[in-house]
Coordinates of C-alpha atoms in Angstrom, one line a residue:
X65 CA 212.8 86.3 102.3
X66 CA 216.1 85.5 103.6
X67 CA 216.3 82.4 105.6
X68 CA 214.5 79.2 105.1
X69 CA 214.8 78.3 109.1
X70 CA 211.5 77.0 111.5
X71 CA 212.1 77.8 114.9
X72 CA 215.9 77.8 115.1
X73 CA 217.6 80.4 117.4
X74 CA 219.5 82.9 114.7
X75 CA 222.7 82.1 116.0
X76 CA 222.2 78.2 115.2
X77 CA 220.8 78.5 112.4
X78 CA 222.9 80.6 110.4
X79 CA 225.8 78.0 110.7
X80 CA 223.2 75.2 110.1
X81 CA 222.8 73.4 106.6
X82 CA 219.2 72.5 105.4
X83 CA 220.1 68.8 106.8
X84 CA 221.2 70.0 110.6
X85 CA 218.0 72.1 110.3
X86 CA 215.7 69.4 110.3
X87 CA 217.4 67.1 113.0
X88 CA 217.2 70.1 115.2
X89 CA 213.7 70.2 114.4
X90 CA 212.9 66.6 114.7
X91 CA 215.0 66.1 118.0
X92 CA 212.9 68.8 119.6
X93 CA 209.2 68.4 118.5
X94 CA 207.7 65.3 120.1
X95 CA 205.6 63.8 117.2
X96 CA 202.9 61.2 116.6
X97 CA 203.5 60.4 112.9
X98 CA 205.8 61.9 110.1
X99 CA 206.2 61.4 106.5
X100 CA 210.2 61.5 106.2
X101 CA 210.4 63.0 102.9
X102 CA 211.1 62.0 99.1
X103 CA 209.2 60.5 96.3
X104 CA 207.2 57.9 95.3
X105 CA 205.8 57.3 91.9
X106 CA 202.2 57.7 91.4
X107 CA 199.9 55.3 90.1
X108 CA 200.6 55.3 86.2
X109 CA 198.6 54.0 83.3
X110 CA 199.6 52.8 79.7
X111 CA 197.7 53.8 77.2
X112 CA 197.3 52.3 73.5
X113 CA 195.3 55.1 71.3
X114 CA 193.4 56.2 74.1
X115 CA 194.0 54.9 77.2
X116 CA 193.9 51.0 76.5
X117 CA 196.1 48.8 78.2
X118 CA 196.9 48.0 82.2
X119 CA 197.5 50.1 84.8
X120 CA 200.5 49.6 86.9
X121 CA 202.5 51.0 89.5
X122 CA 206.1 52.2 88.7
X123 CA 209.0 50.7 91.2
X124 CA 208.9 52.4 94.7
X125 CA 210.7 55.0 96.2
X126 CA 212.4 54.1 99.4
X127 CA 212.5 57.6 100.8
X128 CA 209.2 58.0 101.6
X129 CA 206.7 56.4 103.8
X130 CA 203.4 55.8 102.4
X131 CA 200.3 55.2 104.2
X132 CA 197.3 53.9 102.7
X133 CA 194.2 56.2 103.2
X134 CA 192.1 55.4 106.8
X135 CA 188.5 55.8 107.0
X136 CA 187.7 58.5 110.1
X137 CA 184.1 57.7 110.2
X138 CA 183.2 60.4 107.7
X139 CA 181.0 59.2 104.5
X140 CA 182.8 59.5 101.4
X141 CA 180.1 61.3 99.7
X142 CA 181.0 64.1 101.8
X143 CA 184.8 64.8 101.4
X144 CA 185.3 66.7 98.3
X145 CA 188.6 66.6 96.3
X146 CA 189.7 70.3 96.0
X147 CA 193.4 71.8 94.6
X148 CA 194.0 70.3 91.3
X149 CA 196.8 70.9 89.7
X150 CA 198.5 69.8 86.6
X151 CA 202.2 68.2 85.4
X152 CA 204.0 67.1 82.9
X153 CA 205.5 63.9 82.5
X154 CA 209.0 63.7 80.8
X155 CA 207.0 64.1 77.7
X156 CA 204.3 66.6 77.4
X157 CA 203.1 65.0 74.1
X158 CA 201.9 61.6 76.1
X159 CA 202.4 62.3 79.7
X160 CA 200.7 64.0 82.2
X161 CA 200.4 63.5 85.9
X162 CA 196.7 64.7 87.5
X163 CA 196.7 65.8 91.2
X164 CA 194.9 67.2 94.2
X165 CA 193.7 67.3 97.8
X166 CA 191.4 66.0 100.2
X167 CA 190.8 67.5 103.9
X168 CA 190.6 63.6 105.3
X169 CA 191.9 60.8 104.6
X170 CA 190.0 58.4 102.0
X171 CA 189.3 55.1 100.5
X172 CA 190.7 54.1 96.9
X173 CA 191.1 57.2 95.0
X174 CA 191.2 57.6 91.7
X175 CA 191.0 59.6 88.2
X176 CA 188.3 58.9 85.4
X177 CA 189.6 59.7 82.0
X178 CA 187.8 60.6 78.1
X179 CA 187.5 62.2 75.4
X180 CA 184.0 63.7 76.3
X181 CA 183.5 65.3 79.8
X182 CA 180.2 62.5 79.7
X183 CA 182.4 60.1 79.0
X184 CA 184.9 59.1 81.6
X185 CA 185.3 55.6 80.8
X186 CA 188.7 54.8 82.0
X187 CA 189.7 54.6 85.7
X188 CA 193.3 54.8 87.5
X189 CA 193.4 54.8 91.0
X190 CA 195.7 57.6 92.5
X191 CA 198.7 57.1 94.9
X192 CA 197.9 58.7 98.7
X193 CA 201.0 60.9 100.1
X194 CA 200.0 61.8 103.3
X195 CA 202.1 64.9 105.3
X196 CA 201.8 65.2 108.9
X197 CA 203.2 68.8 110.6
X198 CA 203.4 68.3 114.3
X199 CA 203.0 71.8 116.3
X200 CA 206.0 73.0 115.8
X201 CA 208.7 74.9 118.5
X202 CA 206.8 78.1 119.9
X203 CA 203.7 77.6 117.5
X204 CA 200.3 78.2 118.8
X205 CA 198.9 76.6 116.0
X206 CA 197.5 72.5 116.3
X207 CA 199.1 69.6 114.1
X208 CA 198.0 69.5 110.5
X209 CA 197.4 66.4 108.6
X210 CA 197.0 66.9 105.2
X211 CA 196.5 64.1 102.1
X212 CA 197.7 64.6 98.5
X213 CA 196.4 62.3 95.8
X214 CA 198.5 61.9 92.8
X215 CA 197.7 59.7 89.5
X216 CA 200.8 60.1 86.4
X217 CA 199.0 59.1 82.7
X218 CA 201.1 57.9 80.2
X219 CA 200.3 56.7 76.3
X220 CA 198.3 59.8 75.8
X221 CA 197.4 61.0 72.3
X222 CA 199.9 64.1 71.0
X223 CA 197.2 67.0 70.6
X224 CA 194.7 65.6 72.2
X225 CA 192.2 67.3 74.6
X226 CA 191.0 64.6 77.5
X227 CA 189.0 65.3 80.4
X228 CA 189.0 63.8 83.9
X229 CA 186.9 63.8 87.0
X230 CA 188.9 62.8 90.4
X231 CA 187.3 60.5 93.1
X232 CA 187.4 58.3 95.7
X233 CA 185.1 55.4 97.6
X234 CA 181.8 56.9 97.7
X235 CA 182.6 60.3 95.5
X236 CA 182.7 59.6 91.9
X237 CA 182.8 62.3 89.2
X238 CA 180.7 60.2 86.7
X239 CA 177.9 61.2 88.9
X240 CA 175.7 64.5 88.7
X241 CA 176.3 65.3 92.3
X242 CA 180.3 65.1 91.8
X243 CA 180.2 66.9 88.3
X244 CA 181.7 70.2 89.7
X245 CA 185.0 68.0 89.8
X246 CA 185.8 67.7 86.2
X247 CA 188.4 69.2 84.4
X248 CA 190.5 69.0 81.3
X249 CA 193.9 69.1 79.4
X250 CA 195.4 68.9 76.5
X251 CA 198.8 67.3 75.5
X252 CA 201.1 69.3 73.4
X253 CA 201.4 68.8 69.7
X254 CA 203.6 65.6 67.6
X255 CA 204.9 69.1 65.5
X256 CA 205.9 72.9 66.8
X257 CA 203.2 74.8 66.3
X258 CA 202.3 78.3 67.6
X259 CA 201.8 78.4 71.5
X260 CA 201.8 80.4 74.4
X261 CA 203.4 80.0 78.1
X262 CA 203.5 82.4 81.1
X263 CA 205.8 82.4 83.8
X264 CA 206.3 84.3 87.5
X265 CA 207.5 83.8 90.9
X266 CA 207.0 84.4 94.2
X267 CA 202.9 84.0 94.1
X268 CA 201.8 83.4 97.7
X269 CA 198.1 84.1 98.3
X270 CA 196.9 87.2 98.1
X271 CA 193.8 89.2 96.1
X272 CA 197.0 90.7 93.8
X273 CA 197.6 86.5 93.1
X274 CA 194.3 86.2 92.1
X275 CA 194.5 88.8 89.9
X276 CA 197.4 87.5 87.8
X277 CA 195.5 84.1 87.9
X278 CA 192.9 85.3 86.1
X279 CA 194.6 87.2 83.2
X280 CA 197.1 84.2 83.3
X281 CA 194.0 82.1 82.8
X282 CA 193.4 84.5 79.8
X283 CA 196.4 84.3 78.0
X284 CA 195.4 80.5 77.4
X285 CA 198.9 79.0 78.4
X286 CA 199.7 75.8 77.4
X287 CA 202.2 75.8 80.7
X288 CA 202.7 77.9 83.3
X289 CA 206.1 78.4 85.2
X290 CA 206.5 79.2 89.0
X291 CA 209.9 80.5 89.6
X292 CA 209.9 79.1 93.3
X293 CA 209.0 80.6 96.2
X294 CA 205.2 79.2 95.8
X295 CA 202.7 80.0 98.7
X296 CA 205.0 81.2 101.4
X297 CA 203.4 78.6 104.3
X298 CA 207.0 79.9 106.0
X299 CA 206.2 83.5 105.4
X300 CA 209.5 85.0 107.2
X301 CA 212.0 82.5 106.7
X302 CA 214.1 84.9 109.0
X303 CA 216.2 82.1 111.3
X304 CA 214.3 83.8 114.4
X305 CA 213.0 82.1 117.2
X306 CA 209.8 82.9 116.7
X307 CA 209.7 81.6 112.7
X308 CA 208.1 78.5 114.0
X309 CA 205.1 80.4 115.2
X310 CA 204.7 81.8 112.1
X311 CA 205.1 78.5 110.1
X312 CA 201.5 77.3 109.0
X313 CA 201.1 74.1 106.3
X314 CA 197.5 75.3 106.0
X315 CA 198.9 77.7 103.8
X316 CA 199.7 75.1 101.1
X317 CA 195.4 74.5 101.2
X318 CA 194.7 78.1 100.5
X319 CA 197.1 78.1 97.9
X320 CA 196.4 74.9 96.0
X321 CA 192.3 76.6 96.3
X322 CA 193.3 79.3 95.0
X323 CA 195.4 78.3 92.0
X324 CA 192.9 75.4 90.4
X325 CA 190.8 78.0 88.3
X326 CA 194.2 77.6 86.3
X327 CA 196.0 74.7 87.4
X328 CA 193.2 72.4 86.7
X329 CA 193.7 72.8 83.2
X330 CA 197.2 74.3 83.0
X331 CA 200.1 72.3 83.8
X332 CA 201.8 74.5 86.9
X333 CA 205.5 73.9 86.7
X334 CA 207.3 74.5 90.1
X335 CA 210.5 75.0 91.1
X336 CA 211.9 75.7 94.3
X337 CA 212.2 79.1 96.1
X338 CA 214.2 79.5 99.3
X339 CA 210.9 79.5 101.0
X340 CA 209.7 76.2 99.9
X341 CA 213.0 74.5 101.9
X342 CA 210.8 73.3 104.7
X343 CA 213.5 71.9 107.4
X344 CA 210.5 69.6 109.1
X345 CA 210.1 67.0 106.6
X346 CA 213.0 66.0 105.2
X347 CA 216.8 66.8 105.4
X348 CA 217.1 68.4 102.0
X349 CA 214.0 70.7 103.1
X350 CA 212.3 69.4 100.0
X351 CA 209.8 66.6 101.7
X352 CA 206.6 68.7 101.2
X353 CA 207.5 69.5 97.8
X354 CA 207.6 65.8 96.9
X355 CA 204.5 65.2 98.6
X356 CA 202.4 68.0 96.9
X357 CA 204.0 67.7 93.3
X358 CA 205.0 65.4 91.2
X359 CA 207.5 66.4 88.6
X360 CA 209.2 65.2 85.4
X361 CA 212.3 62.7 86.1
X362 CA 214.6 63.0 83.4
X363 CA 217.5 61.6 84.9
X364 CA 218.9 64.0 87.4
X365 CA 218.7 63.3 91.1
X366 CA 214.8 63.8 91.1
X367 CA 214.5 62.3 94.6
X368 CA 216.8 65.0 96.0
X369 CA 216.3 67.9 93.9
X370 CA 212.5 67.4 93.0
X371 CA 213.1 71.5 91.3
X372 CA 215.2 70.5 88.9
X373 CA 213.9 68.4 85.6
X374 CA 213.6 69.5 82.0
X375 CA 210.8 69.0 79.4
X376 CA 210.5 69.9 75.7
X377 CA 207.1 71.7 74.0
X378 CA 207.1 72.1 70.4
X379 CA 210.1 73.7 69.3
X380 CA 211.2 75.1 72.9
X381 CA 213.2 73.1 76.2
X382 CA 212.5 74.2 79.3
X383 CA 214.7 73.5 82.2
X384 CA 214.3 73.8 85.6
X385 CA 216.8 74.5 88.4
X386 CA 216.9 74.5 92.1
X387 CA 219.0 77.7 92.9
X388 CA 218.9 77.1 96.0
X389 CA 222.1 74.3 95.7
X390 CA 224.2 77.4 94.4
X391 CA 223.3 80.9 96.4
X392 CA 225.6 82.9 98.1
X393 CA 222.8 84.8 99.9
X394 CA 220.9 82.0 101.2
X395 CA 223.7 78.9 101.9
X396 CA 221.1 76.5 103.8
X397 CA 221.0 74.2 101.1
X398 CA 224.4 75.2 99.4
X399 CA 226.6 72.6 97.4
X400 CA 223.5 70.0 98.1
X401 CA 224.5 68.4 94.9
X402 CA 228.1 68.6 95.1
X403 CA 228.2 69.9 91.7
X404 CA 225.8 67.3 89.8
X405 CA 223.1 70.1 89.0
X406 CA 225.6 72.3 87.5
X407 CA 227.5 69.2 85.3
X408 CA 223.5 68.2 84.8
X409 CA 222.9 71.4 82.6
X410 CA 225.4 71.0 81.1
X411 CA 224.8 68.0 79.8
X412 CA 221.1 69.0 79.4
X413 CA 221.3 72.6 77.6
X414 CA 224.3 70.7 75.0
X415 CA 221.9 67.9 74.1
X416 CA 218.9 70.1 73.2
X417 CA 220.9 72.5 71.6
X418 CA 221.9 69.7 69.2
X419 CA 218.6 68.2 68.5
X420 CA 216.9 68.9 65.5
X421 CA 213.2 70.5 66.0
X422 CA 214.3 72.6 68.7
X423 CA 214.5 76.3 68.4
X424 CA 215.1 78.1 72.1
X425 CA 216.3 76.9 75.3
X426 CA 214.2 78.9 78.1
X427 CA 215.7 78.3 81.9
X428 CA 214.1 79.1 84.9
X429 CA 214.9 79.1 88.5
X430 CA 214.3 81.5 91.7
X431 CA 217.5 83.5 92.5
X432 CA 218.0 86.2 90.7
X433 CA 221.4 86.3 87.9
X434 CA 220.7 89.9 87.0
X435 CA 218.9 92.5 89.1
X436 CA 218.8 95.2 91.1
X437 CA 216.4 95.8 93.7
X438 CA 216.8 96.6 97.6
X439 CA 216.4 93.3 98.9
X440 CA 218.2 90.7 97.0
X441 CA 220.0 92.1 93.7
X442 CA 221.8 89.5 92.4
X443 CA 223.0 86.6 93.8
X444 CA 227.0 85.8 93.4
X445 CA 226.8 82.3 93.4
X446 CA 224.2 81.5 90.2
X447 CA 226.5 84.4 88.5
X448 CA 229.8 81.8 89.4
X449 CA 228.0 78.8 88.7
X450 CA 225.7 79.1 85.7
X451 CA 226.0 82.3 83.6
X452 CA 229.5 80.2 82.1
X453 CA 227.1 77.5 80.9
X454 CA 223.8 79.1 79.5
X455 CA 226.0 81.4 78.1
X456 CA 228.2 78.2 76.3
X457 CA 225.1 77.2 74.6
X458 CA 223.2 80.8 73.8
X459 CA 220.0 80.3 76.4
X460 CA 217.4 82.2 75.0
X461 CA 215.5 83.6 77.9
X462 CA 216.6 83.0 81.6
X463 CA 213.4 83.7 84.0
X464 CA 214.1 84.5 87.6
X465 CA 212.0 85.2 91.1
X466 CA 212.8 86.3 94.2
X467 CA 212.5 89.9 94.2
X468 CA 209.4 91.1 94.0
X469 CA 208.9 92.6 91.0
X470 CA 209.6 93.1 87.5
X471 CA 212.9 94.0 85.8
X472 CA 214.5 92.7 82.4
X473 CA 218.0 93.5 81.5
X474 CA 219.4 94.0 78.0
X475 CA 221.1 90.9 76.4
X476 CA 224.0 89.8 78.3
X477 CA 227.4 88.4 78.0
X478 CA 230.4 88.3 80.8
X479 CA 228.4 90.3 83.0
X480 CA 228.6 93.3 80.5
X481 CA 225.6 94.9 77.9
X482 CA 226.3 93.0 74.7
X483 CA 223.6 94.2 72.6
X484 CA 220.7 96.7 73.9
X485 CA 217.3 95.8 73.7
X486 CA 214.7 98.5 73.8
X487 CA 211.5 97.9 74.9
X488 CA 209.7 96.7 71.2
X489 CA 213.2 95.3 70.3
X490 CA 214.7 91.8 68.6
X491 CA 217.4 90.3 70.5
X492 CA 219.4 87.1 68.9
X493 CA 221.1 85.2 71.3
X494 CA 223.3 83.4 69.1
X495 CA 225.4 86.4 68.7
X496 CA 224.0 89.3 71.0
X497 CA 223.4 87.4 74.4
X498 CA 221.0 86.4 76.9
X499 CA 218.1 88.6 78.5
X500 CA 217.1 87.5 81.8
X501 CA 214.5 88.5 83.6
X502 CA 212.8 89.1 87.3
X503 CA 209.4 88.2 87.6
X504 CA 208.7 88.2 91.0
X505 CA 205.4 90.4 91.3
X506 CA 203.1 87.5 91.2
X507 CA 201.3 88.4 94.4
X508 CA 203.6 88.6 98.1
X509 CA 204.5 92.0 99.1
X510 CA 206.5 94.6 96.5
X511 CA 210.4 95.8 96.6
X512 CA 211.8 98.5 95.1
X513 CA 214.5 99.9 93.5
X514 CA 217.4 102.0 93.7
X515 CA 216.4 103.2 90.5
X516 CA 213.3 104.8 89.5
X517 CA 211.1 103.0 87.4
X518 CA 211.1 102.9 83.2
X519 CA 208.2 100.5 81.6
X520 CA 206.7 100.8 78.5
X521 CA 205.0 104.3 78.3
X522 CA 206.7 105.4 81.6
X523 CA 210.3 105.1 80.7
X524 CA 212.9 107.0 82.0
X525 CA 216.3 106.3 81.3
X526 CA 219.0 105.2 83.7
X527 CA 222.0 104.5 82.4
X528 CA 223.9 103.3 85.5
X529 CA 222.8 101.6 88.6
X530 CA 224.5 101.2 91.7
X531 CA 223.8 97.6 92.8
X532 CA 225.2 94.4 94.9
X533 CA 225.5 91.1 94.2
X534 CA 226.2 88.6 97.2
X535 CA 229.4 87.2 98.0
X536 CA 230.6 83.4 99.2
X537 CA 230.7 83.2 102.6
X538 CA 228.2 86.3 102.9
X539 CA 228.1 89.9 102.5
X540 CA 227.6 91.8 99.5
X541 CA 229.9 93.1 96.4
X542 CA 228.6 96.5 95.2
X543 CA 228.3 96.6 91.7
X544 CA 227.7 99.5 89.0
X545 CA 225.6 98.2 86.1
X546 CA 224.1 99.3 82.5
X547 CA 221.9 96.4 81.8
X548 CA 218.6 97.3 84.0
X549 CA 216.6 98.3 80.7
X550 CA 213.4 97.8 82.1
X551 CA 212.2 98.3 86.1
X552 CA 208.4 98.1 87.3
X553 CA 207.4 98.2 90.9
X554 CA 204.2 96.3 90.7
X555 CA 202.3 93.3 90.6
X556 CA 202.8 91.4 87.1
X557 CA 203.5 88.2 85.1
X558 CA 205.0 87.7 81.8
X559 CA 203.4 85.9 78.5
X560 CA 205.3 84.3 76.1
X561 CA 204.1 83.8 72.0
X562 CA 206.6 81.2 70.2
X563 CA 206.1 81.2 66.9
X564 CA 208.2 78.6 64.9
X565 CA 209.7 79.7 61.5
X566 CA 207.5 79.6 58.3
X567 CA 208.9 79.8 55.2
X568 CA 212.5 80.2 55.8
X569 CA 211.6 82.9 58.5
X570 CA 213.2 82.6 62.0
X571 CA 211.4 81.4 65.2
X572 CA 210.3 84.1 67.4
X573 CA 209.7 84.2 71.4
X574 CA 207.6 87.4 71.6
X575 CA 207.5 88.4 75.7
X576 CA 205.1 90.8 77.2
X577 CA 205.2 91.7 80.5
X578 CA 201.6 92.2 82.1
X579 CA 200.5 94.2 84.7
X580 CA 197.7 92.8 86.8
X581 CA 195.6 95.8 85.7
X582 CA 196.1 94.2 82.1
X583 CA 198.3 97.1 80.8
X584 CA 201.6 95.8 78.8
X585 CA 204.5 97.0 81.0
X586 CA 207.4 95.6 78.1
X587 CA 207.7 93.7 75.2
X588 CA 210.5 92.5 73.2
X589 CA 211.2 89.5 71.0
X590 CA 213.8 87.0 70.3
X591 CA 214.6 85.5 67.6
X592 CA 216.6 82.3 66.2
X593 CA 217.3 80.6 63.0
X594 CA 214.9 77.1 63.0
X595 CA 217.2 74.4 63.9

């Protein structure tokens, strides 16, 4: 929503930075425990053909505490592991980091590892990060303790299925009674070859979430993007009061439940929403974010802005950004990196634009560059601070949350309609511009628009809108705009087919955008000379 604040009086917080947030918060909550926020790295393993070789530990983190797991008197055999979810490592080709939950603290976890789901023969034990949410200012609701278990793989086979089991001291997935627990994955191909992604933001839990999860688990993906703004455990973020009654870290159980039908096989690639600053654990807000996900370090400031990392699958980069360092709208955590993240992508988008093999540079974050809705149009500060640079290097596809709920613009260049793209269109970037699009009906409660609605089969042509964008220092810039092609005020997701080129063809991203009844609400396709 708008504010990332827990239990600070509106007046405070809305001169209060992130940092100032959270010592308020831990100057006024009496506490028994607290992790302080950051990231350690999990337990690794190298891996010679299979997974041959030692396991060691990667050098420490000093910004977070780590507490080895406590026995409370419960039989191991009893706790079971629940909320896996998948990650890439830097490389998605031989690295891949496994992790999930337990309701109580346990003794030596760890991940078995094969080629056949009856054959786990390799064991790594897991790193413990335990999070500890006192009852917070005005909250009825009792301390939480909860435990994430992370275990990073490395030497992995390109194109390789594996399967894996998690455990702990009396729970072990090589036995019957624990074979519920076994999932699998598979790393992505040594060469491009044809694949399929889907992205959204703004999930939450909800029955409309599950419904996305399961045509999402449909589509086959081999990754999944969540444009921030994950399970809304601060569900009003409104700098009230009263927004520390509402805050509930349970939230982050249901959610993690809910999303394993896919995550356990799908690598679920976060980044973070305004709503996942969580001004309790750690100054940047980002403390339970590091303790719930670990994410690819590729040398940006991973330890401060765990929401912003890159990877490359077959013949396309991703990069991920934490918007939140650069809105206008929502200023708790702006100018966090002092510039880096921006002088980062650069760096990023000019190097993978160079190297040979890839084909299409796909960016996602949660604020919105382009849109139009009620709530949060666009927001002036991502337009100030990275339109200049994915437009520099011809970004393919920019993916966005935040409002909730679908909208793709025509290709884009200096804020103006450089080519149109009808819905069943080609777009080419390297001279017509970039599309972005809002994907933020993944499951939390719908916007609307100012416009009516025109999807495929429903259209209905608008050619102006009468918009805002937000302003530095606050309030809002009215805009009138041409490039809203496409506006759906409903729960959705999109699905993306790369294709590399064949025979002196081009590489194609085809994008549908999918209802959560299943109906195709757009499609268009972008194309790009093989590099």
């Amino acid at each position: 929503m708008d504010t990332p604040q827990m239990g600070i009086d509106a007046r405070l917080a809305g001169r209060m930075s992130m940092a100032e947030q959270h010592e308020y918060l831990r100057s006024k909550v009496s506490r028994r425990r607290a992790v302080l926020g950051g990231l350690t790295a999990a337990g690794t393993v190298a891996a010679s053909g299979l997974l041959g070789g030692t396991a060691h530990a990667a050098a420490p983190s000093p910004s977070l505490l780590t507490r080895p797991a406590t026995d409370h008197g419960v039989s191991g055999a009893l706790v079971a592991p629940f909320g896996r979810h998948l990650q890439f490592g830097s490389d998605p080709k031989t690295q891949f980091t496994i992790s999930w939950q337990v309701p109580l603290a346990v003794r030596k976890p760890f991940v078995r590892i094969g080629l056949q789901p009856w054959s786990l023969s390799h064991k790594i034990d897991a790193e413990v990060r335990e999070l500890h949410t006192p009852q917070l200012l005005n909250s009825k609701l009792p301390p939480v303790d909860q435990y994430y278990l992370h275990a990073r793989l490395g030497g992995l086979r390109p194109g390789t299925t594996y399967y894996y089991g998690v455990g702990h001291d009396g729970f072990d997935p090589a036995d019957s009674a624990a074979f519920a627990t076994i999932g699998s994955f598979t790393t992505a191909p040594a060469h491009s070859e044809r694949f399929t992604f889907t992205a959204f933001g703004d999930q939450g839990v909800s029955y409309h979430a599950l419904a996305n999860d399961a045509l999402i688990l449909g589509r086959n993906p081999a990754f999944h993007l969540h444009a921030g703004d994950i399970c809304y455990a601060d569900p009003d973020g409104s700098g009230q009061a009263s927004d520390s009654a509402d805050y509930d870290a349970r939230t982050w159980d249901q959610f993690l439940a809910q999303t394993e039908s896919v995550a356990a096989r799908v690598p679920w690639m976060v980044t973070t929403g305004n709503h996942d600053m969580e001004a309790w654990y750690s100054p940047n807000g980002y403390g339970g974010q590091q303790a719930r996900w670990t994410l690819p370090g590729d040398g940006f400031a991973s330890r401060t802005q765990p929401g912003a990392y890159s990877f490359v699958y077959g013949n396309t980069a991703v990069v991920a950004l934490d918007a939140n360092d650069v809105s206008y709208e929502i200023p708790a955590n702006y100018g966090l990196s002092g510039g880096g993240q921006t002088a980062w992508l650069d760096r990023t988008l000019a190097a993978y634009r160079k190297q040979r093999g890839i084909d299409f540079l796909v960016v996602f974050f949660h604020h919105c560059a382009y849109s139009t809705t009620n709530s949060h149009a666009s927001d002036g500060g991502v337009q100030a601070e990275w339109v200049p640079v994915f437009e520099k290097y011809q970004v393919d596809l920019v993916i966005n949350g935040h409002n909730h709920v679908y909208e793709r613009t025509d290709a884009i260049r200096g804020g103006q309609v450089s080519h149109q793209v009808a819905i069943g269109d080609t777009t080419r970037p390297a001279t017509d511009g970039t599309v972005y699009i809002t994907a933020g009906g993944a499951g939390r409660s719908l916007y609307n628009f100012p416009a009516p609605d025109s999807y495929e089969g429903h259209e209905n042509r608008v050619d102006t809108v009468t918009t805002w964008h937000s302003a530095k220092g606050g309030g809002k810039v009215t805009d009138l705009v041409h490039w809203s092609r496409v506006r759906y005020t409903g729960y959705s997701f999109i699905s993306v087919d790369v294709e590399p080129a064949r025979a002196g063809r081009e590489s194609t991203l085809t994008v549908s955008a999918i209802a959560e009844t299943g109906e195709r609400i757009d499609h268009f396709t972008v194309a790009r000379r093989a590099n």
